[in-house]
Tab-separated table of C-alpha atoms in Angstrom:
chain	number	residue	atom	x	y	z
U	1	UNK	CA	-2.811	19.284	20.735
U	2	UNK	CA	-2.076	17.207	18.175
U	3	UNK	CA	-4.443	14.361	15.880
U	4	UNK	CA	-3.078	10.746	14.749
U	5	UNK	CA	-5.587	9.028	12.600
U	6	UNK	CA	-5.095	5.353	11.482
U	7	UNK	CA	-7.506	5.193	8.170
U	8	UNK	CA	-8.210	2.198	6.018
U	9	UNK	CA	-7.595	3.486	2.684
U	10	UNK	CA	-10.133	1.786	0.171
U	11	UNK	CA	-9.513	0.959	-3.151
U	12	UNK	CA	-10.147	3.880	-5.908
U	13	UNK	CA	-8.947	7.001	-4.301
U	14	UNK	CA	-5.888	8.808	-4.369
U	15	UNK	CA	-3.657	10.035	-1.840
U	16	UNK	CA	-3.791	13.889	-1.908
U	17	UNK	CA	-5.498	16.673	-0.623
U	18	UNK	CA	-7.359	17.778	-4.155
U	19	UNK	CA	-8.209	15.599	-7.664
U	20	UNK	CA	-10.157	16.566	-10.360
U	21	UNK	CA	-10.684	12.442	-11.585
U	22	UNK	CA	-10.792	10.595	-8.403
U	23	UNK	CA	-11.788	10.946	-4.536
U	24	UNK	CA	-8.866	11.350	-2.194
U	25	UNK	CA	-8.111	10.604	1.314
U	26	UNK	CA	-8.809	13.579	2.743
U	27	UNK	CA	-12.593	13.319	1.403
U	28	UNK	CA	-13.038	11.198	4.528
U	29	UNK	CA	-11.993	13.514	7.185
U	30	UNK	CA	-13.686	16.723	5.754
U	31	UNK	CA	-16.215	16.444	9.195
U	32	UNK	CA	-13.044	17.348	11.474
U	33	UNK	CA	-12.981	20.176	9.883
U	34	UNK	CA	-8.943	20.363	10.405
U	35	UNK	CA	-7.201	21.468	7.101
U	36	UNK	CA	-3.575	21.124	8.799
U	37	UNK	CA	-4.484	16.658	8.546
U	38	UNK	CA	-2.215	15.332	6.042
U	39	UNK	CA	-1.846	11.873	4.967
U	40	UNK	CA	2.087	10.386	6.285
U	41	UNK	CA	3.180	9.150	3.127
U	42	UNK	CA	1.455	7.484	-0.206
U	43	UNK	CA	-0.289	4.946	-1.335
U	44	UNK	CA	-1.280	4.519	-4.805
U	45	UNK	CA	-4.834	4.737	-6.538
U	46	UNK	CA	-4.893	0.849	-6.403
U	47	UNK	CA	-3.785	-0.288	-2.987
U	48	UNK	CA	-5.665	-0.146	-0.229
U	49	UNK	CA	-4.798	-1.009	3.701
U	50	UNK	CA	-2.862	1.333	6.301
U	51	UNK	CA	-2.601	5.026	5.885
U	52	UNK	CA	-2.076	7.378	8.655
U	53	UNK	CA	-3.159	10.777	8.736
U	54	UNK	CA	-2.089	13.773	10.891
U	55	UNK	CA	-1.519	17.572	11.845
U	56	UNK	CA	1.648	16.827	13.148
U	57	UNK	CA	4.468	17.690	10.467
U	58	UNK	CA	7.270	16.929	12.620
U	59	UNK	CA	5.598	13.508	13.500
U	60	UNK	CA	4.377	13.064	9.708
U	61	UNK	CA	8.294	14.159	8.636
U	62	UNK	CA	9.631	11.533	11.100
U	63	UNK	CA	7.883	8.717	9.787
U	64	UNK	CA	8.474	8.914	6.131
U	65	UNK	CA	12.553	10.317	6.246
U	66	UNK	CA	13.885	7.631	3.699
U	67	UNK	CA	17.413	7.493	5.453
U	68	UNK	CA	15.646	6.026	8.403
U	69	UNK	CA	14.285	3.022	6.677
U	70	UNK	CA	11.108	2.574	8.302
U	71	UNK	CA	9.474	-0.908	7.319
U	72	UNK	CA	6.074	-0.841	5.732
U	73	UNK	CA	4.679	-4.445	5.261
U	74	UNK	CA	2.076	-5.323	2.291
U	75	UNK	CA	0.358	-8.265	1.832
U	76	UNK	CA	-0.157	-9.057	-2.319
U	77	UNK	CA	-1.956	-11.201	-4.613
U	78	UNK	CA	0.216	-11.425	-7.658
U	79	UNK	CA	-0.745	-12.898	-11.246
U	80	UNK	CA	2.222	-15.649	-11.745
U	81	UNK	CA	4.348	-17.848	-10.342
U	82	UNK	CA	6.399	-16.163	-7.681
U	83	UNK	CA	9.005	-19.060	-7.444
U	84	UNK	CA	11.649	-19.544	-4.951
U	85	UNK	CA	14.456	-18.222	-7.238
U	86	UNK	CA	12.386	-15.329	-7.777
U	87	UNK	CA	11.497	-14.150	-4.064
U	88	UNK	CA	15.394	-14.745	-3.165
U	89	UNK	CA	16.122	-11.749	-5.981
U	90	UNK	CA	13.101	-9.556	-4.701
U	91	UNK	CA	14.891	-9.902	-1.338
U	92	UNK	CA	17.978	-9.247	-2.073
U	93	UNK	CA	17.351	-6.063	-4.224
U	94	UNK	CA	16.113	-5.746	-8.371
U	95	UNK	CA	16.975	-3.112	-10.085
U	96	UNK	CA	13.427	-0.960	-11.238
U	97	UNK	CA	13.792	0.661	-14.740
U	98	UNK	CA	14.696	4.308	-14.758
U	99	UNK	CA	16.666	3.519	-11.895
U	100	UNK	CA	20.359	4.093	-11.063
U	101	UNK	CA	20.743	2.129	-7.724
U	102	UNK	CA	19.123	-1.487	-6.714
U	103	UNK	CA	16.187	-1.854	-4.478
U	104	UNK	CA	17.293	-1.944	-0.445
U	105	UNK	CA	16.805	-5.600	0.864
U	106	UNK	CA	13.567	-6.526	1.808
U	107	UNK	CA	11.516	-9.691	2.905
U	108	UNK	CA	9.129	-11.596	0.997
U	109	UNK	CA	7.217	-14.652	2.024
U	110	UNK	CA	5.172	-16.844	0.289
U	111	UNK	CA	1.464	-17.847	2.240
U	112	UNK	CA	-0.458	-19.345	-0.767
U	113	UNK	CA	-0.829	-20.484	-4.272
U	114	UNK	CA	-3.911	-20.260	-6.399
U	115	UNK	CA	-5.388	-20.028	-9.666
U	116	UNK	CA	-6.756	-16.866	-11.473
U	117	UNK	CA	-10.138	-18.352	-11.466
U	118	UNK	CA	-9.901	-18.870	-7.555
U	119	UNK	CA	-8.436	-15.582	-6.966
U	120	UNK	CA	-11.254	-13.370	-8.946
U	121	UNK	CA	-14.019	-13.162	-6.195
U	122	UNK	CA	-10.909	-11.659	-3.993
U	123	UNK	CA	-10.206	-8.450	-6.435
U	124	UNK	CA	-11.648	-5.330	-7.123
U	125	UNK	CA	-14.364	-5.256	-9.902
U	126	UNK	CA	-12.271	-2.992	-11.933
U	127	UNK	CA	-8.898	-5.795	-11.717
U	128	UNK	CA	-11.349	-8.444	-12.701
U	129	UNK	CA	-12.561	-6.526	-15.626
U	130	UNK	CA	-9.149	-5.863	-16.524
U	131	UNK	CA	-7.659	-9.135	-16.235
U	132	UNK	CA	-11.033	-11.494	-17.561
U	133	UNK	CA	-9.027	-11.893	-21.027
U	134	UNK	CA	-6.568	-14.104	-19.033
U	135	UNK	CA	-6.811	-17.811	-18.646
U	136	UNK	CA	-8.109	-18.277	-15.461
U	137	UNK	CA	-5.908	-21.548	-14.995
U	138	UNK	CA	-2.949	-18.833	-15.004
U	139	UNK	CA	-1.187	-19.064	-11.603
U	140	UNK	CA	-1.544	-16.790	-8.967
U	141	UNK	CA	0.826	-15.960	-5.731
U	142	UNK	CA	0.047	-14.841	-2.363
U	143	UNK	CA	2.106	-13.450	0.069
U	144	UNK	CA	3.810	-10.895	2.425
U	145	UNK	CA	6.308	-8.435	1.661
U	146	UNK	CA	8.408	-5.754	3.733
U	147	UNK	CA	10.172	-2.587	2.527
U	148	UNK	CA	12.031	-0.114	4.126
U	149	UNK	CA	11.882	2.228	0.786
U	150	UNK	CA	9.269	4.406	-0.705
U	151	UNK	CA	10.678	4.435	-4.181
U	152	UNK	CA	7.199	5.545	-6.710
U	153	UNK	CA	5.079	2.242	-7.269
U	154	UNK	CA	7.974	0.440	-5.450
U	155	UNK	CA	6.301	-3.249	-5.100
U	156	UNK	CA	4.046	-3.258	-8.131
U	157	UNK	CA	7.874	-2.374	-9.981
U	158	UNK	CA	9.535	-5.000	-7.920
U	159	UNK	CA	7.433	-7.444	-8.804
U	160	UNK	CA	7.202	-6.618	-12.832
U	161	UNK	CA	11.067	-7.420	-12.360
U	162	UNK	CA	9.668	-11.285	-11.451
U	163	UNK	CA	7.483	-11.050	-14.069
U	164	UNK	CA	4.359	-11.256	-11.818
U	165	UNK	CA	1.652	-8.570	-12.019
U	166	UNK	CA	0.255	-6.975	-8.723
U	167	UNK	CA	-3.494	-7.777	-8.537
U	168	UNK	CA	-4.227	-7.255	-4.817
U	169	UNK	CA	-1.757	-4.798	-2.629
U	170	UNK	CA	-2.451	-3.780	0.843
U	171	UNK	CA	-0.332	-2.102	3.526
U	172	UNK	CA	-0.992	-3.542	6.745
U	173	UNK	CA	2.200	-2.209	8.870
U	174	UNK	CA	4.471	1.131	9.306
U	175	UNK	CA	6.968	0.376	11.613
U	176	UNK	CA	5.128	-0.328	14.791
U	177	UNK	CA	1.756	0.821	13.662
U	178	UNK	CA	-0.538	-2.295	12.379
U	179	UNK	CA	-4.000	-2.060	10.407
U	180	UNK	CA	-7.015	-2.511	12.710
U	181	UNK	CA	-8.661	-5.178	11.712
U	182	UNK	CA	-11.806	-4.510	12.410
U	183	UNK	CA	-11.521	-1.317	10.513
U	184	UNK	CA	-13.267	-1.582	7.045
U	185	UNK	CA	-11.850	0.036	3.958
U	186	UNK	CA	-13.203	3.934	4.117
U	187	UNK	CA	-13.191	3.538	8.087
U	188	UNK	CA	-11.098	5.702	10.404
U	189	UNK	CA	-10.281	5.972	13.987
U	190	UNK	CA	-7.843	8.323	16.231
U	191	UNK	CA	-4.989	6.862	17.711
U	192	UNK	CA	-2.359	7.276	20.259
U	193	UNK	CA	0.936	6.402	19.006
U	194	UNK	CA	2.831	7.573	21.987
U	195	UNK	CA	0.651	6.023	25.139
């Protein structure tokens, strides 16, 4: 019988099985005692939000096939103005450095505006200590955003292309599967994704 885990992947650890610099995923299921769990997928160091975790390859495999452009939706909190000009090019597909091919389409959506000083009680104490040196009357952009691609660093490269830099990015959404919200970063729980 198969596992399906729905985790809440904090900020500050990395999405692998071993590290030698920084916890990873898997440090929070080490009491199943089940080395076949994987996580489905990555998320970097930095984001935090919706990452599933099975022993079920074919299941994991299904999920993350790029030709089946599953959607994965993120909300973000994005140093600079992410204007209207802007989102219509995220949407429509940028071009990442290094790359050959555009971005696929996706959907961005704007839910709030703010200032850097407003924004700084929402990040991580290692973003605020990395961003203090900027004016904190700097703008800041909230918002959603939906990919069906999995390109390396995909949205944090998208939105360097709109010259906004990602402060806050979390996945709340694979396809079907949405983020608990009652589940705190660090906090599991099993799921049934085919009931």
């Amino acid at each position: 019988m198969y596992h399906y885990y729905m985790f809440h992947k904090p900020f500050g650890c990395v999405t692998a099985r071993r590290d030698d610099r920084y916890p990873t995923v898997m440090d929070w299921f080490r009491e199943l005692d089940n080395p076949r769990l994987s996580p489905v997928g990555r998320l970097d160091r930095e984001t935090e939000g919706l990452l599933l975790v099975t022993d079920d390859g074919q299941w994991n495999r299904a999920l993350t096939r790029p030709e089946l452009h599953r959607e994965k939706c993120y909300e973000f909190l994005v140093l600079g103005d992410l204007t209207d000009e802007k989102r219509a090019a995220l949407e429509q597909g940028v071009l990442l450095r290094g790359q050959q091919t555009p971005t696929a389409p996706a959907r961005v959506t704007v839910t709030g505006r703010a200032t850097l000083e407003q924004a700084m009680p929402a990040l991580h104490p290692e973003i605020r200590e990395k961003t203090r040196h900027n004016p904190m009357d700097r703008p800041v952009t909230l918002g959603t955003i939906t990919v069906t691609e999995g390109r390396n660093r995909q949205i944090r490269r998208m939105m360097k292309t709109a010259r906004c830099l990602v402060l806050r990015l979390k996945r709340v959404r694979v396809g079907d599967i949405v983020l608990d919200g009652d589940l705190q970063p660090g906090e599991w729980k099993e799921i049934f994704p085919f009931d």
